[in-house]
CSV table of C-alpha atoms in Angstrom, one decimal:
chain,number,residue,atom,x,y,z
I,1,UNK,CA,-171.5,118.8,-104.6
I,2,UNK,CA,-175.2,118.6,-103.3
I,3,UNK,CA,-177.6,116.4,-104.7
I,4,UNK,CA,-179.7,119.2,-106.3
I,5,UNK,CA,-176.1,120.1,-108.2
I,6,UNK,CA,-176.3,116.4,-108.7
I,7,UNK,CA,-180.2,115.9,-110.3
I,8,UNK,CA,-179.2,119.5,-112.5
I,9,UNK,CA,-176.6,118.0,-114.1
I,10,UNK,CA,-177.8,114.5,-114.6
I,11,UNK,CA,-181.3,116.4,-116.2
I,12,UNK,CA,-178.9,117.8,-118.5
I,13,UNK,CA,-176.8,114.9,-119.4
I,14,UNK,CA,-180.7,113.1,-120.2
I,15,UNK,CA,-181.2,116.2,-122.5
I,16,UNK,CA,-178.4,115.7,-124.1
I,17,UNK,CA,-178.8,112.0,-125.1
I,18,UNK,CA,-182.7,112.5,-125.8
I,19,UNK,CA,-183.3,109.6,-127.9
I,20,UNK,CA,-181.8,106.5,-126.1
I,21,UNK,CA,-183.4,108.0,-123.2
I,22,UNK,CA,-186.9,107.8,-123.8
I,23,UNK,CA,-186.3,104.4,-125.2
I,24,UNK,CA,-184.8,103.1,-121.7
I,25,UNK,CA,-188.2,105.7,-120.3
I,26,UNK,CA,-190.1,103.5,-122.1
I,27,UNK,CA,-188.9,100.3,-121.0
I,28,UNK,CA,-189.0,100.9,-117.6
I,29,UNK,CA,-192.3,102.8,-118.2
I,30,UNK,CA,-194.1,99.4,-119.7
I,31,UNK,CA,-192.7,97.7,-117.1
I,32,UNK,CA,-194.4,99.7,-114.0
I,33,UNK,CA,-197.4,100.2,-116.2
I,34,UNK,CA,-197.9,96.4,-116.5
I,35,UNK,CA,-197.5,96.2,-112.8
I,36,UNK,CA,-199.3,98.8,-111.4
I,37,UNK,CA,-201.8,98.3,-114.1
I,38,UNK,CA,-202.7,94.7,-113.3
I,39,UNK,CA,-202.3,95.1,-109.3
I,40,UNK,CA,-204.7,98.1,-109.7
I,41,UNK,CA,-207.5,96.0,-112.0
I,42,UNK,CA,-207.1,92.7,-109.4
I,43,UNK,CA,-207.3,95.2,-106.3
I,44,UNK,CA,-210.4,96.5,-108.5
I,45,UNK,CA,-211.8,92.7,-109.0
I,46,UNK,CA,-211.9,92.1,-105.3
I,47,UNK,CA,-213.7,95.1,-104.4
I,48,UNK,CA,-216.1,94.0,-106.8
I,49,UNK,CA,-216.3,90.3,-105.9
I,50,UNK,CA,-216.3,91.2,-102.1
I,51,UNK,CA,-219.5,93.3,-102.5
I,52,UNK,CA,-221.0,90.7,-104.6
I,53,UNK,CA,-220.2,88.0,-102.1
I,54,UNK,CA,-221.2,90.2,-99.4
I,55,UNK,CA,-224.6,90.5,-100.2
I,56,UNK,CA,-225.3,88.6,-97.3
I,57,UNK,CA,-224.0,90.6,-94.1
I,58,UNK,CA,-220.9,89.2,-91.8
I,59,UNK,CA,-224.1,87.2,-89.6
I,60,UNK,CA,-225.1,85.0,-92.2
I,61,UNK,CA,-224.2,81.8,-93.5
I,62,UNK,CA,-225.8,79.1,-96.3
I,63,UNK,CA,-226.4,75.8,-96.5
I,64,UNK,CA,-226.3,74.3,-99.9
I,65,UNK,CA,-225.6,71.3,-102.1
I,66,UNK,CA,-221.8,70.5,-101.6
I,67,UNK,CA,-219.9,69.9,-104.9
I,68,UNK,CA,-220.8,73.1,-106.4
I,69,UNK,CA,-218.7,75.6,-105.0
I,70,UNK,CA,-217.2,78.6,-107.0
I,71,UNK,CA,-213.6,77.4,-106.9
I,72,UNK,CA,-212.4,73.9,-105.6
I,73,UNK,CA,-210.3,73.5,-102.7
I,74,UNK,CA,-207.5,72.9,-104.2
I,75,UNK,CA,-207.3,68.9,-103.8
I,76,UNK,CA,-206.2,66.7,-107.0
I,77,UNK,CA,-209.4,65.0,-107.3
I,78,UNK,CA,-212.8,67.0,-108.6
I,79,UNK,CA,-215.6,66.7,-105.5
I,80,UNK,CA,-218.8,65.3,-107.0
I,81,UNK,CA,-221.7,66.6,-106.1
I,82,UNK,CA,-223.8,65.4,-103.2
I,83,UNK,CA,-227.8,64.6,-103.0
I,84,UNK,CA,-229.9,67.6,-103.7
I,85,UNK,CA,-231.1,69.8,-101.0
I,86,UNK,CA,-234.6,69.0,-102.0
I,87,UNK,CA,-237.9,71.1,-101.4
I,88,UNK,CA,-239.1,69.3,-98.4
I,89,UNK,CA,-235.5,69.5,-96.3
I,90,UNK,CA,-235.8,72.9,-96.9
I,91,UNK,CA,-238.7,73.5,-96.0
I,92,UNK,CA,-238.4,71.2,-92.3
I,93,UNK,CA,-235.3,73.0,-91.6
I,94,UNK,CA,-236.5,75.9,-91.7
I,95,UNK,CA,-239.5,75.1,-89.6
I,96,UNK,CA,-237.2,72.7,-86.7
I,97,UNK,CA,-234.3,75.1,-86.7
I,98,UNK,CA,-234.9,77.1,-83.4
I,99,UNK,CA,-232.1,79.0,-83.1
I,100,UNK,CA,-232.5,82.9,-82.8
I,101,UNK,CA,-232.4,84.5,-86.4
I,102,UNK,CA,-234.2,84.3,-90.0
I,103,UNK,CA,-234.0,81.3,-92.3
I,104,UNK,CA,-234.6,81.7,-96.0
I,105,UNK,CA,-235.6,79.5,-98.6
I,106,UNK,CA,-234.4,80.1,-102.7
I,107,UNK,CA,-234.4,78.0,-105.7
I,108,UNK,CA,-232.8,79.0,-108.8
I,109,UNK,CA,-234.9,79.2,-111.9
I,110,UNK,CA,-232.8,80.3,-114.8
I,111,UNK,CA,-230.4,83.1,-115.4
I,112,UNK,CA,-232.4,83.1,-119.0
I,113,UNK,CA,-235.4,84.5,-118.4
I,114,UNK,CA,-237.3,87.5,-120.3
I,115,UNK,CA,-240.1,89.3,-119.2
I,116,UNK,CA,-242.5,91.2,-121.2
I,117,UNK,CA,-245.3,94.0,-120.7
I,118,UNK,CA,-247.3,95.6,-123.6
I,119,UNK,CA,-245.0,95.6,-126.7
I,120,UNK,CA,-241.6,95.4,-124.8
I,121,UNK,CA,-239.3,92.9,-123.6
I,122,UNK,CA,-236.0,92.2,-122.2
I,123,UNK,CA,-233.5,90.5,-123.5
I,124,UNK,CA,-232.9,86.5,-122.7
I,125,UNK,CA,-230.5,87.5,-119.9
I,126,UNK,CA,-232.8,87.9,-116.7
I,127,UNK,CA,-231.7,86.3,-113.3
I,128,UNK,CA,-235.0,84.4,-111.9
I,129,UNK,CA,-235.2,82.9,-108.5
I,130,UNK,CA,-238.0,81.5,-106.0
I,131,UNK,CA,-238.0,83.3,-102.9
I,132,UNK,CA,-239.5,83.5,-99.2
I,133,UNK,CA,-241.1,86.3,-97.2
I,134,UNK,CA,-237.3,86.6,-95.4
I,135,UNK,CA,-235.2,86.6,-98.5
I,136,UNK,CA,-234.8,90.6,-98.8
I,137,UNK,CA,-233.4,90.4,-94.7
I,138,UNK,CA,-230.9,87.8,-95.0
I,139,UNK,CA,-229.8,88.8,-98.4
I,140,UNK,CA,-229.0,92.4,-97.8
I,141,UNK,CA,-231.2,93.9,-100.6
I,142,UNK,CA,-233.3,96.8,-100.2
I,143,UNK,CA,-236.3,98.1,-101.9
I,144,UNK,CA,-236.6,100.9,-103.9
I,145,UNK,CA,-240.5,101.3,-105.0
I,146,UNK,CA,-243.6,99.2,-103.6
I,147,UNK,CA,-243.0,96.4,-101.0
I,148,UNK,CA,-241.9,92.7,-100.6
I,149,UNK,CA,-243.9,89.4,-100.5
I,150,UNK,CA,-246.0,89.4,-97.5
I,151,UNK,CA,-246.1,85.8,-95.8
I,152,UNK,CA,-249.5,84.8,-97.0
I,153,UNK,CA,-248.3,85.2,-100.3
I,154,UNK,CA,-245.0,83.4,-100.3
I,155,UNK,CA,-247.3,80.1,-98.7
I,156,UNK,CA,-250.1,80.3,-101.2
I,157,UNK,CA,-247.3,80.6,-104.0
I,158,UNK,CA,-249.1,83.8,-105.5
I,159,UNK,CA,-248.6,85.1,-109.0
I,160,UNK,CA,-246.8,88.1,-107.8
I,161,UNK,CA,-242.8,89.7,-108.7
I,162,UNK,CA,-240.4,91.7,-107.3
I,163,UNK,CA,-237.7,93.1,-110.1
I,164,UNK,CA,-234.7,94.7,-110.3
I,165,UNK,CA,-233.9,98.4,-111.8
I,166,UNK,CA,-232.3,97.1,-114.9
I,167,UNK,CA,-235.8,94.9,-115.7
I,168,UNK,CA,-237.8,97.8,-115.0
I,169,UNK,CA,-235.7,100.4,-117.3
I,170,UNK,CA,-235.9,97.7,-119.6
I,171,UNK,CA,-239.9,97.3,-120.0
I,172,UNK,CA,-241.3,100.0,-118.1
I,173,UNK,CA,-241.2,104.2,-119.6
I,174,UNK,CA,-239.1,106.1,-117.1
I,175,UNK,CA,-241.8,108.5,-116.0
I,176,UNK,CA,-244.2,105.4,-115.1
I,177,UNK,CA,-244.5,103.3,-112.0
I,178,UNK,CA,-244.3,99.9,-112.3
I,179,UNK,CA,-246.1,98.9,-109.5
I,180,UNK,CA,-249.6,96.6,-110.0
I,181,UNK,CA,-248.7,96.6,-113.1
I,182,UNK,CA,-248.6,93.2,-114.6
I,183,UNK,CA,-245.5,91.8,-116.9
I,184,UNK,CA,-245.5,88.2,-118.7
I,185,UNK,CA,-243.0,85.5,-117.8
I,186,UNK,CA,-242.6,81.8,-119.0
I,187,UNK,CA,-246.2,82.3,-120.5
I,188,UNK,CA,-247.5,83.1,-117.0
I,189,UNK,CA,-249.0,86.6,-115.4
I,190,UNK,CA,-247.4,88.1,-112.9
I,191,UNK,CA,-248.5,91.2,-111.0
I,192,UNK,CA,-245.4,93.7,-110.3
I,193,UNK,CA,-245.2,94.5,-106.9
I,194,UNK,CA,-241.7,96.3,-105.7
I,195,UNK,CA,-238.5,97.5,-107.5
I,196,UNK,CA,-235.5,96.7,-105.6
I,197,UNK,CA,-233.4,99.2,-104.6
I,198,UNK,CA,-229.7,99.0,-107.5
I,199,UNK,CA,-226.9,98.0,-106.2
I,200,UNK,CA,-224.9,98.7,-109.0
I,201,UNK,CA,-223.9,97.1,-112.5
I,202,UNK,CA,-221.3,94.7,-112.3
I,203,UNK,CA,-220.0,92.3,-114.8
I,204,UNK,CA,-219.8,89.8,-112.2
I,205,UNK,CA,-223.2,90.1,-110.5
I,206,UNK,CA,-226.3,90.6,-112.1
I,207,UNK,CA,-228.4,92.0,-108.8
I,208,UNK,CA,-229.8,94.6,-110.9
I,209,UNK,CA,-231.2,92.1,-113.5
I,210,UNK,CA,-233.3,90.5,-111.2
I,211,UNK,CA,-237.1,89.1,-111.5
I,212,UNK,CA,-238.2,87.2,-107.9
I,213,UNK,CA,-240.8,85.1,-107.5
I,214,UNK,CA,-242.6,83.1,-104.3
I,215,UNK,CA,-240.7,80.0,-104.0
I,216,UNK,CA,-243.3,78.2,-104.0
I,217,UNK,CA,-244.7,79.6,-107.3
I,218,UNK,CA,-241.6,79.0,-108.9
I,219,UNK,CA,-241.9,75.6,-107.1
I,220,UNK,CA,-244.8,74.3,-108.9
I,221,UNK,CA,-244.2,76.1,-112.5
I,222,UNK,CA,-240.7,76.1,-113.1
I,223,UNK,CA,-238.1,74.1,-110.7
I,224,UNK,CA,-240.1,70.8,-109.4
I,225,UNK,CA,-239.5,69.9,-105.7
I,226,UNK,CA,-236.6,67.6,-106.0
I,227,UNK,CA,-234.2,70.3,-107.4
I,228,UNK,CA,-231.6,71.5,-105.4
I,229,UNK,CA,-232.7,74.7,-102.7
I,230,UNK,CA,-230.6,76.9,-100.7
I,231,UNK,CA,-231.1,77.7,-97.1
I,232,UNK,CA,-229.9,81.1,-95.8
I,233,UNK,CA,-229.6,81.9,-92.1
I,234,UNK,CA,-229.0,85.2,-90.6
I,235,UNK,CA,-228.4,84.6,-86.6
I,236,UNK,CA,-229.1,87.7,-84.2
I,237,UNK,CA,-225.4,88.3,-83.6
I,238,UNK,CA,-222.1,88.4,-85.2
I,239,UNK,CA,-220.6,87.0,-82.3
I,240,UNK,CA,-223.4,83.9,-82.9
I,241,UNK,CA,-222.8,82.8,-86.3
I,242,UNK,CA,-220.4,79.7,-85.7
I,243,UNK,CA,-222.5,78.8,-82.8
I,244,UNK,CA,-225.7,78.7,-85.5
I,245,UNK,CA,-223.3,76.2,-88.3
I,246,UNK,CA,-222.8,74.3,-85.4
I,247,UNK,CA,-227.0,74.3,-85.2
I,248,UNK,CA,-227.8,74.3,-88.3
I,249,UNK,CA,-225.3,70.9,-89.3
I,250,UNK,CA,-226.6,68.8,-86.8
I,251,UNK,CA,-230.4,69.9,-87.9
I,252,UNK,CA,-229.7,68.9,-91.2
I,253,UNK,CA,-227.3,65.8,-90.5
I,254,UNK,CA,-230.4,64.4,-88.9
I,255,UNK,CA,-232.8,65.7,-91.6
I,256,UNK,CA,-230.8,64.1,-94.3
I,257,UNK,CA,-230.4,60.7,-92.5
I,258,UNK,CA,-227.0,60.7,-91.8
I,259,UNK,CA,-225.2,58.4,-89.9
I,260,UNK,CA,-222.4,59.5,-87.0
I,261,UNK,CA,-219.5,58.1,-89.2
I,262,UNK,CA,-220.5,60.1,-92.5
I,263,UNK,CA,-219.3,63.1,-93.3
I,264,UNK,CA,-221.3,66.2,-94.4
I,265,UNK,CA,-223.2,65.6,-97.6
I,266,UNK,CA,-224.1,69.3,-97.7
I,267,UNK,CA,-222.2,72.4,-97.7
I,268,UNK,CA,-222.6,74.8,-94.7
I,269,UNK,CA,-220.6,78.1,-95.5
I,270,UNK,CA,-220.2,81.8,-93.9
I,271,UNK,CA,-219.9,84.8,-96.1
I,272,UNK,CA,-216.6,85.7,-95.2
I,273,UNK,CA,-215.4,82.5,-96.2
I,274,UNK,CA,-216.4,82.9,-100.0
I,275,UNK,CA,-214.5,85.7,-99.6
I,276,UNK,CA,-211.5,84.3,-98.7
I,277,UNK,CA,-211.5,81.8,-101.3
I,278,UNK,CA,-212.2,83.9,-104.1
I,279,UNK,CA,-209.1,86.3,-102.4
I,280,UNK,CA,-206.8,83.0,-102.2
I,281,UNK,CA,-207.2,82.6,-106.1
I,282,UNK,CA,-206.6,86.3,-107.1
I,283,UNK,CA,-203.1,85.8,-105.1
I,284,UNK,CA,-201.9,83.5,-108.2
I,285,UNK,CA,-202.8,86.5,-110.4
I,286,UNK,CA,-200.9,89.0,-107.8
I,287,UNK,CA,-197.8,86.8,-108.2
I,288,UNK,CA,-198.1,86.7,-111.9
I,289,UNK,CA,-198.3,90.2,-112.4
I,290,UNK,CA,-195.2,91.0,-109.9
I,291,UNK,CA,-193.3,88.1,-112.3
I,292,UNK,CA,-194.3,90.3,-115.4
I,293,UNK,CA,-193.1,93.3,-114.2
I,294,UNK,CA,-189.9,92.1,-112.6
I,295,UNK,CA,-188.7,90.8,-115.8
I,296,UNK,CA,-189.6,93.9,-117.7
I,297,UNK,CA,-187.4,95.8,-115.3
I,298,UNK,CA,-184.5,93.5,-115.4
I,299,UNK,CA,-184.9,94.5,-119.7
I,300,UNK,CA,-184.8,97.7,-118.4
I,301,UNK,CA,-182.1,97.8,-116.0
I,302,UNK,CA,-180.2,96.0,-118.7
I,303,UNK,CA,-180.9,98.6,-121.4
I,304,UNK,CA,-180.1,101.9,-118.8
I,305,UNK,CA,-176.8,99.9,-118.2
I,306,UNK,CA,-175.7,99.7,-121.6
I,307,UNK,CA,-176.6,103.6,-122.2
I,308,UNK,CA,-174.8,104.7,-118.8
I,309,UNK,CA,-172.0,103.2,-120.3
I,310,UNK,CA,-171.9,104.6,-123.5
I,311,UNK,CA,-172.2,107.6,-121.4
I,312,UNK,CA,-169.3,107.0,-119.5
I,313,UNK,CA,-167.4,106.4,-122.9
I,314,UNK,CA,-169.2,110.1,-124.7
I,315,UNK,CA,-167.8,111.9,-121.5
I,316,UNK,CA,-164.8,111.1,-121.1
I,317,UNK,CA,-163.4,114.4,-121.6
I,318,UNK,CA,-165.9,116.0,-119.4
I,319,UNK,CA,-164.7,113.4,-116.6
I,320,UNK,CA,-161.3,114.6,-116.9
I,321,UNK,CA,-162.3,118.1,-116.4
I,322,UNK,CA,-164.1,117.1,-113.5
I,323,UNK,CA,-161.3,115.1,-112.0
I,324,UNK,CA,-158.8,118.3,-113.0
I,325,UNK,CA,-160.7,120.5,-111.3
I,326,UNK,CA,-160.7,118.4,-107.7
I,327,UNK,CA,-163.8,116.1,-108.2
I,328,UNK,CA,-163.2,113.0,-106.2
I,329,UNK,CA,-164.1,109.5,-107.1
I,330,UNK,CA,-167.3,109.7,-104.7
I,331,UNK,CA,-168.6,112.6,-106.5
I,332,UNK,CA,-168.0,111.4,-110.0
I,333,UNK,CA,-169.7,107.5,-108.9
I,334,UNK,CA,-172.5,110.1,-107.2
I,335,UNK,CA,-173.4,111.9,-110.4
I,336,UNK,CA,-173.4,108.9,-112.6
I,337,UNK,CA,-175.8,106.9,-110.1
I,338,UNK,CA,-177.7,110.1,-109.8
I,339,UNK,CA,-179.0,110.0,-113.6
I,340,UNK,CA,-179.4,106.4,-113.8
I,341,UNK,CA,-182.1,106.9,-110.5
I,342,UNK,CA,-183.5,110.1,-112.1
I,343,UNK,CA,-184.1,108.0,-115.1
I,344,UNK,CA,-185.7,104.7,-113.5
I,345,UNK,CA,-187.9,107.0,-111.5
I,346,UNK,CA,-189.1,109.4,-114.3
I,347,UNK,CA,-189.7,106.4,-116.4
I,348,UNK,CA,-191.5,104.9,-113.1
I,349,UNK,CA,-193.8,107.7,-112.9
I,350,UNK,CA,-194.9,108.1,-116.2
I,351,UNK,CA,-195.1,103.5,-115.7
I,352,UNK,CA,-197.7,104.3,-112.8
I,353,UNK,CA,-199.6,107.4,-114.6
I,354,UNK,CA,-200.4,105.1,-117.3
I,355,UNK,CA,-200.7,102.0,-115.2
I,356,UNK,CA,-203.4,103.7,-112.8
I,357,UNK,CA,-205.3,104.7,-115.8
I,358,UNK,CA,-205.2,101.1,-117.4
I,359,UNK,CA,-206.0,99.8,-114.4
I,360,UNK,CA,-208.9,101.7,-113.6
I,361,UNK,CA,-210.4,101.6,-117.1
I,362,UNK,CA,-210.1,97.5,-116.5
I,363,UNK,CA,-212.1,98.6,-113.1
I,364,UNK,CA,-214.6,100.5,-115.1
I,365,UNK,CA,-215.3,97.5,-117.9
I,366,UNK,CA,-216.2,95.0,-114.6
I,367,UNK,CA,-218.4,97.7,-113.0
I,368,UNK,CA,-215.8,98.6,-109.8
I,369,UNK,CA,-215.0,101.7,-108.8
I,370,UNK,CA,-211.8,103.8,-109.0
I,371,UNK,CA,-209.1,102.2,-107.1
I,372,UNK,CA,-205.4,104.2,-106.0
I,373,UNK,CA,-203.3,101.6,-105.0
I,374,UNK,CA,-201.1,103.6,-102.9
I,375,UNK,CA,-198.9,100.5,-102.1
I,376,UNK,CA,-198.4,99.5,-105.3
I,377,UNK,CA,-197.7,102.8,-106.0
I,378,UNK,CA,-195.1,103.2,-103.4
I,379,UNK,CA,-193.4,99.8,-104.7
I,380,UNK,CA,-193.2,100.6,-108.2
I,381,UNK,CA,-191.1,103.7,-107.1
I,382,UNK,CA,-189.1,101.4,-105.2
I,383,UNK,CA,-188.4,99.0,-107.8
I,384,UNK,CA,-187.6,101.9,-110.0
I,385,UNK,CA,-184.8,103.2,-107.4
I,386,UNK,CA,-183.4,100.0,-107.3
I,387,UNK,CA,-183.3,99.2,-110.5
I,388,UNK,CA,-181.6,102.8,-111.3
I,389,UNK,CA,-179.2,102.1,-108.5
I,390,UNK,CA,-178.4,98.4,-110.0
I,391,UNK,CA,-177.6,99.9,-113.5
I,392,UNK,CA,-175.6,102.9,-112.5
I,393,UNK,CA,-173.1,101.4,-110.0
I,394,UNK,CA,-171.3,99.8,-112.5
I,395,UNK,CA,-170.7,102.7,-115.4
I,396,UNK,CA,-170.5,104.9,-112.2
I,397,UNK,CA,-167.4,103.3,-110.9
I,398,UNK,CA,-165.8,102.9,-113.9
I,399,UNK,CA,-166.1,106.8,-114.6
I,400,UNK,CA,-164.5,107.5,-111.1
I,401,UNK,CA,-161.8,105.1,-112.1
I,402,UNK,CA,-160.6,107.0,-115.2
I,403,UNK,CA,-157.3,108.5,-115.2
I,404,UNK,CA,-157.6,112.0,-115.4
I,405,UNK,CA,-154.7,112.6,-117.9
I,406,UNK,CA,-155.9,110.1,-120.2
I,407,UNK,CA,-159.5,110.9,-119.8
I,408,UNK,CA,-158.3,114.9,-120.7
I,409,UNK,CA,-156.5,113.0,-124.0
I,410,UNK,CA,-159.4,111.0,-125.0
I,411,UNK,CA,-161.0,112.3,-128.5
């Protein structure tokens, strides 16, 4: 008997016990859904979280107050923060730090702000920062309509603003151009003078919601010059960046006072390695969801065990047909191992149809794009094969062992 004969006859015997088989379908179906669905929504998240870390390109690194990273490394105690970066360490690094590339000044202003022209306003939700002439090269945006601040007017602090698509949609009629127009902030005037370029809503970065100002404007009106700044570097090479920490932590060891025994009171960190951290965390959730399923398959392997043995038991005749007719014990344990596998792995496809789409409609709430995790897909189908084979060996060998005679006499 081939296995086509095999998959034919094990497609009819699911027919024929309709009922308990979509229930086991079901089972098994959650159970790859929950899997796939989850894997497909964190592979999702990282996209997302790699292009919003990556707004700076792979020759870039920042220096910032240490204490306040996104996650914590992982030690028992909670690192407290260390003495503000302030205004005027910024501002000599960037003028003593020789090393061939850009440096870039920022301060944060709020992630509150609203800005208003004529009768309209947005809502309480705008992302201001206080920026420098060379924040636009090392941060990776682009612009879209008008220009960036000119030099002159990052020094003199002028009462100029760059914003993001979203802010502009917001205030601004869609056939108009914003540009030398002039929008209201925190009570002040401020002539619009680009649009950036979108780089796409995301729940988890709000580059499109964006209003920047000089840094030193922002200096004097908003932030004060003993808040915290960050310092951006973008080095000439790739091949340069750990050469330019190396650089840039002396320059500000010795800005900052430090002696040779301290350690680091700031935070010197590379792109990739936000990266990394944010990928060592989602690995907790990778785990998790692999536990999830698991355990939904073991209920399921459980539940197509107990209906391939009533099977066995509803058969028993047809078995002894079988057996009268020359069918050996490998070709009885073969067909009863056949449905169970035909059963995990239509209940595992119908698991990643459904998973896919849960996954992805997860990936379109956060603002990623549609993700096919092949892998996962591949694994699921896996799982489902052995979890078919698991649950049929044992009803399949105890069909092949039937007696034949008795098996013909069972009513």
């Amino acid at each position: 008997m081939n296995y086509a004969e095999n998959i034919r006859i094990a497609m009819r015997a699911i027919r024929s016990n309709s009922l308990r088989t979509i229930l086991t379908l079901l089972i098994i179906a959650f159970g790859i859904m929950a899997l796939v669905g989850i894997l497909t929504s964190i592979e999702s998240l990282k996209s997302s979280l790699a292009s919003t870390w990556s707004i700076m390109g792979a020759n870039t690194f920042s220096i910032r107050q240490r204490g306040l990273d996104v996650f914590g490394d992982g030690g028992d105690e909670e690192e407290k923060p260390s003495p503000n970066i302030t205004y005027e360490q910024a501002v000599m690094f960037k003028e003593r730090f020789n090393f061939p590339g850009r440096v870039s000044l920022s301060g944060f202003v709020t992630g509150m702000g609203v800005l208003k022209y004529e009768s309209k306003k947005t809502n309480q939700n705008v992302r201001v920062v206080g920026v420098d002439e060379n924040y636009l090269y090392v941060s990776g945006y682009e612009m879209g309509d008008g220009r960036f601040f000119t030099p002159q007017e990052a020094r003199n602090g002028d009462p100029v603003v760059v914003i993001g698509e979203n802010v502009r949609d917001k205030i601004f009629a869609p056939s108009s151009n914003p540009v030398n127009e002039f929008v209201s902030m925190n009570g002040r005037r401020y002539k619009v003078i680009g649009v950036l370029r979108s780089k796409g809503s995301s729940r988890v970065s709000s580059s499109d919601n964006t209003a920047m100002i000089p840094l030193l404007n922002a200096v004097h009106n908003n932030i004060g010059y003993d808040q915290s700044y960050g310092i951006a570097v973008a080095v000439s090479s790739v091949n340069q960046v750990q050469a330019g920490v190396d650089e840039a932590t002396g320059l500000m060891r010795n800005i900052r006072r430090q002696r040779l025994d301290e350690p680091d009171n700031f935070a010197c960190v590379k792109s990739d390695a936000i990266i990394e951290q944010l990928n060592s965390q989602l690995a907790y959730l990778t785990f998790a969801a692999l536990v999830i399923g698991i355990i939904t398959l073991i209920g399921a392997a459980t539940g197509l065990m107990n209906i391939m043995l009533v099977s066995v038991t509803e058969r028993t005749r047809e078995i002894g047909v079988s057996k009268a007719l020359g069918a050996t014990k490998k070709v009885i344990r073969r067909q009863f191992v056949m449905e169970a596998i035909v059963i995990c792995q239509i209940g595992g496809i119908v698991g990643i149809i459904l998973g896919t789409l849960a996954g992805n409609g997860v990936s379109l709430l956060i603002g990623g794009s549609f993700v096919m995790p092949w892998f996962w897909i591949i694994m699921g189908l896996i799982f489902c094969f052995i979890v078919g084979l698991g649950s049929g060996i044992y009803p399949a060998v105890k069909a092949s062992n039937l007696d034949p005679i008795d098996a013909l006499r069972y009513e």
